[in-house]
C-alpha cells in the first residue's frame, strides 16, 4: 500500500482504496463514522512479517491468517487452513493450504485452484501433483491452495454470490490482487490471500482453471510468451495449444506478474467434471516445471515439443446472433480455414436461422456445450495468430 491512501484512511476513518495506480477513482470515500472498527480490523500487521497462527484448529488442521513457508519444518507436508474474509454470520471463509516443504532449501512454487467454483479438474490436477511429492527428496517448497473462492465452490458455480449491494455474482478472477479494504468481501478475500499467503511464498505461481459451465475448452495454457521465465514454464507442458496473450486485468496470474513473479494459467477442458486424461498432461507438465526449478530431481517428461503445440496470440469469438439450438460443425482442436462454417442454429420449428463461419485460420479452442443459446452468447473461440496485437485482449464471457 502506498503512503497516500494509508494517510487518507487514517484521516477519514474509512476509505475504499483501490490504491496504487493514480487514477482519479483510486480512492472512493464512503460514509465515515460507523466504519471505525472495520478500518482498524482490516489494516493490521505487516503480512511479510511471518506466520500467524490464530489459535484455532478446524477438523484437525491449524488455522493461519498469514503464512511464511520458511517458518515450517523442512522435509514434511503441512496441511493448514488459511483464514479468509468473514461471512455475513461473522464466521470466516477458510481456504485449504498444503505445503510440501523440501528437506533442502530451494525455489518456491505456488499452485492455485478453485478461483472459479465449478472448475474441478484444476483442483484434481493440483491434488495429484501434491500426492506425488516426497518432501524428504525435495530441494525447495511447493504450496498448493485449493478452494480459493469457497462460496462459489460450495455451489459448484463460477462466481462468488454476494449481497452487499443487492444480489450479485462476483468473478474472483477479475479481483486480483484484491484489496484488504475493498468494497466487497470477495475483493477483501483476494487481498488477504494475495498479501498474506500467495505473494510472500512464490518464486513462481501457476493458477489452474478449466472452461466454464456451459462452455468447454481444450487443454491449453494462457501465457505471456514475451516473458522468458513464463515461456520456459508454459513450454514444459505436453498440451496442444498455447494462448500467448496477457488477457484481462484482475486475473490472478497477472497480479503475480505485476509484482515480478512469473505466472500463467493452464486451462484443463470442461467445467464440473474430472477430465482424467487432460489432468495427467497438466500433472506431467507441472512435474516438469518443478524439475526445471531444481525442486525435484529426475528426467523431464514430455513437453509441448512432443505434441506439436499450436501457439496463437488472439482468440476470435463467434457470437450467436439469434436464439435457438446450436449444432457445431467442428470439434475442439480442429483446424479451421477462413470462410469455414463452424456452427448452425435452428429455431423451434427446426428451420436454420443462422450459420456461423470463421473469418480466420486457426484452431478451435473453445465451444459452447449448452445446446441452447441467446443472441450474444459465445459459440466458438478460434485460436489464431494476429499480425498486430495491442496488448492484452478481453473477450465476451
Ligand atoms: Zn476459471
Short mmCIF file of C-alpha atoms and ligand atoms in Angstrom, two decimals, residues 115-119 158 171 173 207-212 265 267, ligand 1:
data_model
loop_
_atom_site.label_atom_id
_atom_site.label_comp_id
_atom_site.label_asym_id
_atom_site.label_seq_id
_atom_site.Cartn_x
_atom_site.Cartn_y
_atom_site.Cartn_z
CA UNK A 115 -10.54 -19.32 -8.07
CA UNK A 116 -13.66 -20.29 -10.01
CA UNK A 117 -16.00 -22.62 -8.14
CA UNK A 118 -17.01 -25.01 -10.95
CA UNK A 119 -13.54 -25.97 -12.25
CA UNK A 158 -18.12 -19.92 -11.34
CA UNK A 171 -15.94 -13.22 -10.64
CA UNK A 173 -10.63 -13.82 -11.34
CA UNK A 207 -3.21 -20.70 -11.40
CA UNK A 208 -5.15 -23.70 -12.73
CA UNK A 209 -8.53 -23.29 -14.44
CA UNK A 210 -10.93 -25.04 -16.82
CA UNK A 211 -13.67 -23.89 -19.15
CA UNK A 212 -16.86 -22.72 -17.51
CA UNK A 265 -2.90 -20.10 -16.34
CA UNK A 267 -6.95 -24.45 -18.83
ZN1 LIG B 1 -11.60 -20.27 -14.38
#
